[in-house]
mmCIF file of C-alpha atoms and ligand atoms in Angstrom:
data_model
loop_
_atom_site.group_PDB
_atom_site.id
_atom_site.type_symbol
_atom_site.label_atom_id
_atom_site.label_comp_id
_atom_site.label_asym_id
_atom_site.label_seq_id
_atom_site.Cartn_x
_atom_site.Cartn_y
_atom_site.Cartn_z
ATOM 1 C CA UNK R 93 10.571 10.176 7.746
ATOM 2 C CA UNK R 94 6.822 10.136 8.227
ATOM 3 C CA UNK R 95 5.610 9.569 12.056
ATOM 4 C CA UNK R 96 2.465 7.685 12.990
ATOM 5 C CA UNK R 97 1.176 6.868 16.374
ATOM 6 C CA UNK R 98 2.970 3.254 16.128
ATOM 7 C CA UNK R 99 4.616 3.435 12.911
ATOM 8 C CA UNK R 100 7.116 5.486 11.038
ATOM 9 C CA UNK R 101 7.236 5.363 7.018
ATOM 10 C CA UNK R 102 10.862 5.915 5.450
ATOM 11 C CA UNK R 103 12.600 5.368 2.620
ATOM 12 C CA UNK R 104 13.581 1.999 1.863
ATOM 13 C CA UNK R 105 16.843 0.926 1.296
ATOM 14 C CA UNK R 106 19.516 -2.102 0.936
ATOM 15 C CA UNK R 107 19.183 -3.124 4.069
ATOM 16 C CA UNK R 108 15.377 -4.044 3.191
ATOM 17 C CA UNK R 109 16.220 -6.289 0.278
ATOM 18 C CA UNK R 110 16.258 -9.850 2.118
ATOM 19 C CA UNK R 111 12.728 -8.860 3.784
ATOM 20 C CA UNK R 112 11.023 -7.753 0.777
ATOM 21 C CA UNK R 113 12.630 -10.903 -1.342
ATOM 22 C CA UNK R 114 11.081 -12.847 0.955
ATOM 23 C CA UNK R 115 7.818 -11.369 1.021
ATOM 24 C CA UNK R 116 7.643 -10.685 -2.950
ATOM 25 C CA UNK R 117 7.624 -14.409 -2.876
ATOM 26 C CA UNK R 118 5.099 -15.086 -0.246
ATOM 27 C CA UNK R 119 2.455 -17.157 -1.714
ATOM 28 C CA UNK R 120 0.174 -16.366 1.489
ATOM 29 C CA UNK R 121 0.533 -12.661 0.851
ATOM 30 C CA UNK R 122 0.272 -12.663 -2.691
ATOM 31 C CA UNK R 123 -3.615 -14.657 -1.998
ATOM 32 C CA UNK R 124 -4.254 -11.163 -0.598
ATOM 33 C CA UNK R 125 -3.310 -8.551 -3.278
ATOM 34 C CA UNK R 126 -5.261 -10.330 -5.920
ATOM 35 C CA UNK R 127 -1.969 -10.229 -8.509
ATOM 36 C CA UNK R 128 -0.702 -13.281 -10.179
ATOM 37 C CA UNK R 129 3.090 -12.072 -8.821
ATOM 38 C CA UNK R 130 5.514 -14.220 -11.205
ATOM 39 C CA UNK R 131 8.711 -15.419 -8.494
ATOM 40 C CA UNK R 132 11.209 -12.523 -8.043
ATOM 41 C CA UNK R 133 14.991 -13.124 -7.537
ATOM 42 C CA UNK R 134 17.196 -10.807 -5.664
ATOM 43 C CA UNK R 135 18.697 -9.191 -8.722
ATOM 44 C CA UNK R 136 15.083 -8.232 -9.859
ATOM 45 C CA UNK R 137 14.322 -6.337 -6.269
ATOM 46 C CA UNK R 138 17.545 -5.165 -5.831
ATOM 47 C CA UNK R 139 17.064 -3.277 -9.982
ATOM 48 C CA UNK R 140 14.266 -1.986 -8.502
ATOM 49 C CA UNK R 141 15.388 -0.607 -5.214
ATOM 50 C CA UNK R 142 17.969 1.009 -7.645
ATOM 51 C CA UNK R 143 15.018 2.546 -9.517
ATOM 52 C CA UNK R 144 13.067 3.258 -6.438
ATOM 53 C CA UNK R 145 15.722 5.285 -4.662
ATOM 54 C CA UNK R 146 17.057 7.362 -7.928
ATOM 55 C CA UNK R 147 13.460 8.729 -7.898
ATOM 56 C CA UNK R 148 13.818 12.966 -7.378
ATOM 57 C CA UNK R 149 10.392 13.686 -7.894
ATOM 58 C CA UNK R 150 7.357 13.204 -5.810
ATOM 59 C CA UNK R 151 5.163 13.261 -8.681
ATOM 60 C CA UNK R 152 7.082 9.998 -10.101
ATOM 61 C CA UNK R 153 5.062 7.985 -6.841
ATOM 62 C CA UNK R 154 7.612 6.258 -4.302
ATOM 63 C CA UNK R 155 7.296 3.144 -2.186
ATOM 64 C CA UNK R 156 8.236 3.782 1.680
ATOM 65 C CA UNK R 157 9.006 1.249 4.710
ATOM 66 C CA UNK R 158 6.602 0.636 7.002
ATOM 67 C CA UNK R 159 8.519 0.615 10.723
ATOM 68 C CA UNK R 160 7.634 -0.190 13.866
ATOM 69 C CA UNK R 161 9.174 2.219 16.853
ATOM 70 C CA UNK R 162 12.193 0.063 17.193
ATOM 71 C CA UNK R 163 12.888 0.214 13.725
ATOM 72 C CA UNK R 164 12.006 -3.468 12.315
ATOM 73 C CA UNK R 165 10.494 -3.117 8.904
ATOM 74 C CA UNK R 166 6.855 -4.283 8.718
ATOM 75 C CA UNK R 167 5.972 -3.565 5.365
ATOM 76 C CA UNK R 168 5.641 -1.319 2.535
ATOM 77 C CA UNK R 169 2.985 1.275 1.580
ATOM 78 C CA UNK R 170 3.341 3.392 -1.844
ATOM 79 C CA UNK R 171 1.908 5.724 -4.002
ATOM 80 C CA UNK R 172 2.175 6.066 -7.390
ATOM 81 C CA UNK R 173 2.697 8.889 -10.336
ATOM 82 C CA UNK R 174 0.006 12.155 -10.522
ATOM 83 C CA UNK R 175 -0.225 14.820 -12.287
ATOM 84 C CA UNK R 176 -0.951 18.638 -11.134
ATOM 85 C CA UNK R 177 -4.244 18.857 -12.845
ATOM 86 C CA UNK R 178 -5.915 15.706 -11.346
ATOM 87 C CA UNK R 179 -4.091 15.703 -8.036
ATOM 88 C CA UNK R 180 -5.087 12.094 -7.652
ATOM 89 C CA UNK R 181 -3.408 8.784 -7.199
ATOM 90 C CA UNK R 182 -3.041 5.075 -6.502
ATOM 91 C CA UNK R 183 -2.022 3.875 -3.181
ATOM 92 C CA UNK R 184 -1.119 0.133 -1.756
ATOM 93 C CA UNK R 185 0.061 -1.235 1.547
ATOM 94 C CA UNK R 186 1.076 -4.656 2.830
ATOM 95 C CA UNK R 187 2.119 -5.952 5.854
ATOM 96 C CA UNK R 188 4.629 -8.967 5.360
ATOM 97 C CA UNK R 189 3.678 -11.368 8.538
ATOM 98 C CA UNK R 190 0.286 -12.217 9.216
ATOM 99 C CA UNK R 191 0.942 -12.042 12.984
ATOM 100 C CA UNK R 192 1.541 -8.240 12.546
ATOM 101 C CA UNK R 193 -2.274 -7.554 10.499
ATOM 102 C CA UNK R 194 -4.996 -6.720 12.055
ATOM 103 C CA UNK R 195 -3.097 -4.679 15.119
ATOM 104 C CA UNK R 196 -4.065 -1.340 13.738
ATOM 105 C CA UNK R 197 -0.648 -0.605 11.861
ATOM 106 C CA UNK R 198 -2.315 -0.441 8.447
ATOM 107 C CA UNK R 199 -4.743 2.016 9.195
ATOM 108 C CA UNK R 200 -1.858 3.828 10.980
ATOM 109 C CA UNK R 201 0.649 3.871 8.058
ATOM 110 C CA UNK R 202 -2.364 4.550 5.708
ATOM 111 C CA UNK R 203 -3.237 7.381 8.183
ATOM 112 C CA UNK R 204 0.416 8.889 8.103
ATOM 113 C CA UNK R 205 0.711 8.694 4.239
ATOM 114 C CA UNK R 206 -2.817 10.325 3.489
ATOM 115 C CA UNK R 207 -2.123 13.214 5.749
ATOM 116 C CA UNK R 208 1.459 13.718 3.977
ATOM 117 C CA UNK R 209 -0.747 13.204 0.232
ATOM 118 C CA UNK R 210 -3.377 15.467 0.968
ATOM 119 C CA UNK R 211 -1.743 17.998 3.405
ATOM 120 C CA UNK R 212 2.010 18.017 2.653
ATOM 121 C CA UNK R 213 1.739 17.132 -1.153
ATOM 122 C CA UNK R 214 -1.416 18.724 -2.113
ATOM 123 C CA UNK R 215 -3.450 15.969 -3.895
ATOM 124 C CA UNK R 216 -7.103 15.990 -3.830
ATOM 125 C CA UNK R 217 -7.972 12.205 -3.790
ATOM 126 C CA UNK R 218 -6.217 8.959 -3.487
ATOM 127 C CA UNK R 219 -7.392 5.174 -4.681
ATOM 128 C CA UNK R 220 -7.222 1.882 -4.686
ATOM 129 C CA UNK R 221 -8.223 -1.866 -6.149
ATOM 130 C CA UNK R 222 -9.120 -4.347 -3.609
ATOM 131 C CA UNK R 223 -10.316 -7.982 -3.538
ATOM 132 C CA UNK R 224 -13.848 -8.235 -3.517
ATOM 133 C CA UNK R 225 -13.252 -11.041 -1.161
ATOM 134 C CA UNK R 226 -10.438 -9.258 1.428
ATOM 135 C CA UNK R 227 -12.344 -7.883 4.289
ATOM 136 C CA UNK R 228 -9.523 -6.878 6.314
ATOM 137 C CA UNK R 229 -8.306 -4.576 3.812
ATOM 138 C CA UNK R 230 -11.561 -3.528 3.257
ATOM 139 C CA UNK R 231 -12.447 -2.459 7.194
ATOM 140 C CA UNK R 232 -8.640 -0.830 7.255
ATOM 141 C CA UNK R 233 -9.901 1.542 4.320
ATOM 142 C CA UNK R 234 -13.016 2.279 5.348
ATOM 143 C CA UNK R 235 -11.751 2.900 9.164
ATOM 144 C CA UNK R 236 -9.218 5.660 6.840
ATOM 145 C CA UNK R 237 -12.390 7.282 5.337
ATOM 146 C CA UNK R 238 -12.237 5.435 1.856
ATOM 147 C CA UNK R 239 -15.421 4.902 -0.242
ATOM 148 C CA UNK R 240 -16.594 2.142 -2.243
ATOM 149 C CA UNK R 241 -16.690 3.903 -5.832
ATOM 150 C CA UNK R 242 -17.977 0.744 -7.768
ATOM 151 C CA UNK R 243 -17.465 -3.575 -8.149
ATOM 152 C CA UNK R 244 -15.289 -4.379 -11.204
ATOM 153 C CA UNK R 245 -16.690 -7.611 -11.868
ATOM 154 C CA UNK R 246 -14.739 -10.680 -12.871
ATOM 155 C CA UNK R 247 -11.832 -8.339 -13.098
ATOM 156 C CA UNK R 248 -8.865 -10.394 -12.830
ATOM 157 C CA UNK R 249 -7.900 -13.702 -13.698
ATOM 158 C CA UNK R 250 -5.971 -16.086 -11.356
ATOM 159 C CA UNK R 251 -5.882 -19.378 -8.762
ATOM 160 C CA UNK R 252 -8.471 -20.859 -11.502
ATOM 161 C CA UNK R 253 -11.008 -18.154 -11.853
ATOM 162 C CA UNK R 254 -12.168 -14.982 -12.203
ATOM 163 C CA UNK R 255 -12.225 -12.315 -9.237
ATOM 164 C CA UNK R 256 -13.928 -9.351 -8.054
ATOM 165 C CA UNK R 257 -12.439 -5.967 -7.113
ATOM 166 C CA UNK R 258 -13.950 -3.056 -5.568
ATOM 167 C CA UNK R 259 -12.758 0.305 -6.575
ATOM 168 C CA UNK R 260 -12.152 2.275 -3.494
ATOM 169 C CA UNK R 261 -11.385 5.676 -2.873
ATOM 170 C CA UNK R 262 -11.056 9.070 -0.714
ATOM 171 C CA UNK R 263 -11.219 12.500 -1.222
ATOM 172 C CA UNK R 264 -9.411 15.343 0.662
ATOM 173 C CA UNK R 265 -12.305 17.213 1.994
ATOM 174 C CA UNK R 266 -13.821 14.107 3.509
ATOM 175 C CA UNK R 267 -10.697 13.061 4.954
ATOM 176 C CA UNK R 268 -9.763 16.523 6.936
ATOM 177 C CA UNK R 269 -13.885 16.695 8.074
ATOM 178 C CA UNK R 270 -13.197 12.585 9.266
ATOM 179 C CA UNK R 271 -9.753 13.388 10.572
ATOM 180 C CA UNK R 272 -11.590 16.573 12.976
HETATM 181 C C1 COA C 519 -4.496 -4.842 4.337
HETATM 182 C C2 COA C 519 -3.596 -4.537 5.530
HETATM 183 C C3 COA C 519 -2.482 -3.590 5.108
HETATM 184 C C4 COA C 519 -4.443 -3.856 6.616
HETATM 185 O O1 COA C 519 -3.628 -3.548 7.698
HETATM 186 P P1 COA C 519 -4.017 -4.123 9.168
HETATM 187 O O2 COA C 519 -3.025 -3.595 10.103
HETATM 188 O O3 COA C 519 -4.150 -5.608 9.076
HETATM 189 O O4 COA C 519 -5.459 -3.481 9.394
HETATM 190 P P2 COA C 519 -5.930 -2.638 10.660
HETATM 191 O O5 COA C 519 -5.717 -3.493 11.886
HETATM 192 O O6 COA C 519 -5.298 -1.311 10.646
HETATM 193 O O7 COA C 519 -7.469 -2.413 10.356
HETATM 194 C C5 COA C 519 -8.304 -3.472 10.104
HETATM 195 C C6 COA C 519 -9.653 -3.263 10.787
HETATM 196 O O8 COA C 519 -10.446 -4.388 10.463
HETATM 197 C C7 COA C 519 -10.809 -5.104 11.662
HETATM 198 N N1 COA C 519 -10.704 -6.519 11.342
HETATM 199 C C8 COA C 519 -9.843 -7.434 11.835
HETATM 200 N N2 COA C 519 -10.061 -8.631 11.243
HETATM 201 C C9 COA C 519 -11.067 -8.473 10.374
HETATM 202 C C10 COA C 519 -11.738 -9.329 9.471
HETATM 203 N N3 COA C 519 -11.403 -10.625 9.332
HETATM 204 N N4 COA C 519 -12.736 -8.818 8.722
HETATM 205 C C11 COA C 519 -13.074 -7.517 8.806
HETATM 206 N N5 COA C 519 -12.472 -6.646 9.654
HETATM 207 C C12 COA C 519 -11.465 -7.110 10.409
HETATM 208 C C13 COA C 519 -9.772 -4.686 12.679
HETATM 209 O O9 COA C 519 -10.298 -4.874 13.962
HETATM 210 C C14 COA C 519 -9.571 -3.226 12.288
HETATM 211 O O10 COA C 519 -10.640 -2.407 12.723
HETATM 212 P P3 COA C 519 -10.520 -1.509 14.064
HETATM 213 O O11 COA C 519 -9.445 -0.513 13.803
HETATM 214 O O12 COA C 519 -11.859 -0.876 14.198
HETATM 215 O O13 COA C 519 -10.170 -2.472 15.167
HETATM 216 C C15 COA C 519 -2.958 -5.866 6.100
HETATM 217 O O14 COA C 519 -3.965 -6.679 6.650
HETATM 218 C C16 COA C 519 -2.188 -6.649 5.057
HETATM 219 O O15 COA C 519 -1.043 -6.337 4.778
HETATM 220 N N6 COA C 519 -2.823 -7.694 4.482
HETATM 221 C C17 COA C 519 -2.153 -8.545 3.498
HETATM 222 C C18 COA C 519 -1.857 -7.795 2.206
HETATM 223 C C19 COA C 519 -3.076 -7.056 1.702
HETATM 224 O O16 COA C 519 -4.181 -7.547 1.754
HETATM 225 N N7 COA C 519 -2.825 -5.846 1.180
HETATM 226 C C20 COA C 519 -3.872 -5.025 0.619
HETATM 227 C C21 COA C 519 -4.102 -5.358 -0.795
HETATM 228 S S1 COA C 519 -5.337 -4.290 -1.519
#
């Protein structure tokens, strides 16, 4: 268990499935990641929940629940696989009901995970892809000390047309002299 200031991050489990079914087929959401997410049934999530929690490393990634203080599950926030060399990896969030965005508890769970990446793990930098076009995820980044690295232009392909990403990312050094 990871503790925020209004969040905790845990591991998921079954409990979770009926939450994340219905928000792995959340067309609303979905607008936001900038994926073209094919429908998932139950049986898919609930395979990988089995794959998720039979994960022993930390260096395989993980995907953790986002909580609020009475324990209802918010979202989900992951990281994926690095290697010792690099020390760097990919990191997502999402928040399942729009009523619960924009209230701070992204840049809180993003907050929690960093300092368990860069302080508890020992990784040197984390990134991410976002939408061009999503400026809430954008401010929630940049309010956690991430960079703009570049614009991948007409990256991905979906709802008709092409899209922008930005390449986003932060380094440990920056994030301790932020965090100060
Ligand atoms: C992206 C996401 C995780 C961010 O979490 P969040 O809790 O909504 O964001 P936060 O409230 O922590 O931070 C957002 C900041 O942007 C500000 N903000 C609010 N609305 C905004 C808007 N329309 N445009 C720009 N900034 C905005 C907030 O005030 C806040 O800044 P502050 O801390 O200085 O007040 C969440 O919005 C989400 O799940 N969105 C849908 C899925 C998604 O987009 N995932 C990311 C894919 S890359």
């Amino acid at each position: 268990m990871l503790i925020g200031k209004n969040i905790q991050l845990r591991a998921l489990d079954r409990d979770d499935l009926d939450d994340l079914h219905r928000w792995w087929n959340d067309p609303e959401l979905w607008s936001h990641m900038g994926s073209r997410r094919r429908l998932s049934g139950k049986e898919e999530i609930d395979a990988w929940l089995d794959a998720e929690l039979d994960k022993t490393s930390t260096q395989e990634g993980k995907t953790l629940a986002i909580v609020d203080p009475d324990g209802e599950l918010l979202g989900t926030i992951w990281y994926g696989t690095y290697d010792a060399a690099d020390r760097q990896t990919l990191v997502g969030l999402y928040l399942g009901e729009s009523d619960q965005r924009g209230r701070g508890h992204g840049q809180d769970a993003l907050s929690t995970l960093l300092d368990y990446l860069f302080n508890d793990l020992g990784l040197h930098k984390a990134r991410l892809m976002v939408l061009a076009t999503n400026a809430l995820a954008i401010a929630c980044y940049e309010r956690c000390g991430f960079k703009t690295e570049g614009t991948l232009r007409d990256h991905r392909f979906f709802a008709g047309r092409f899209h922008d990403f930005l390449g986003m990312a932060v380094i440990a050094p920056e994030w301790r002299k932020a965090a100060k």
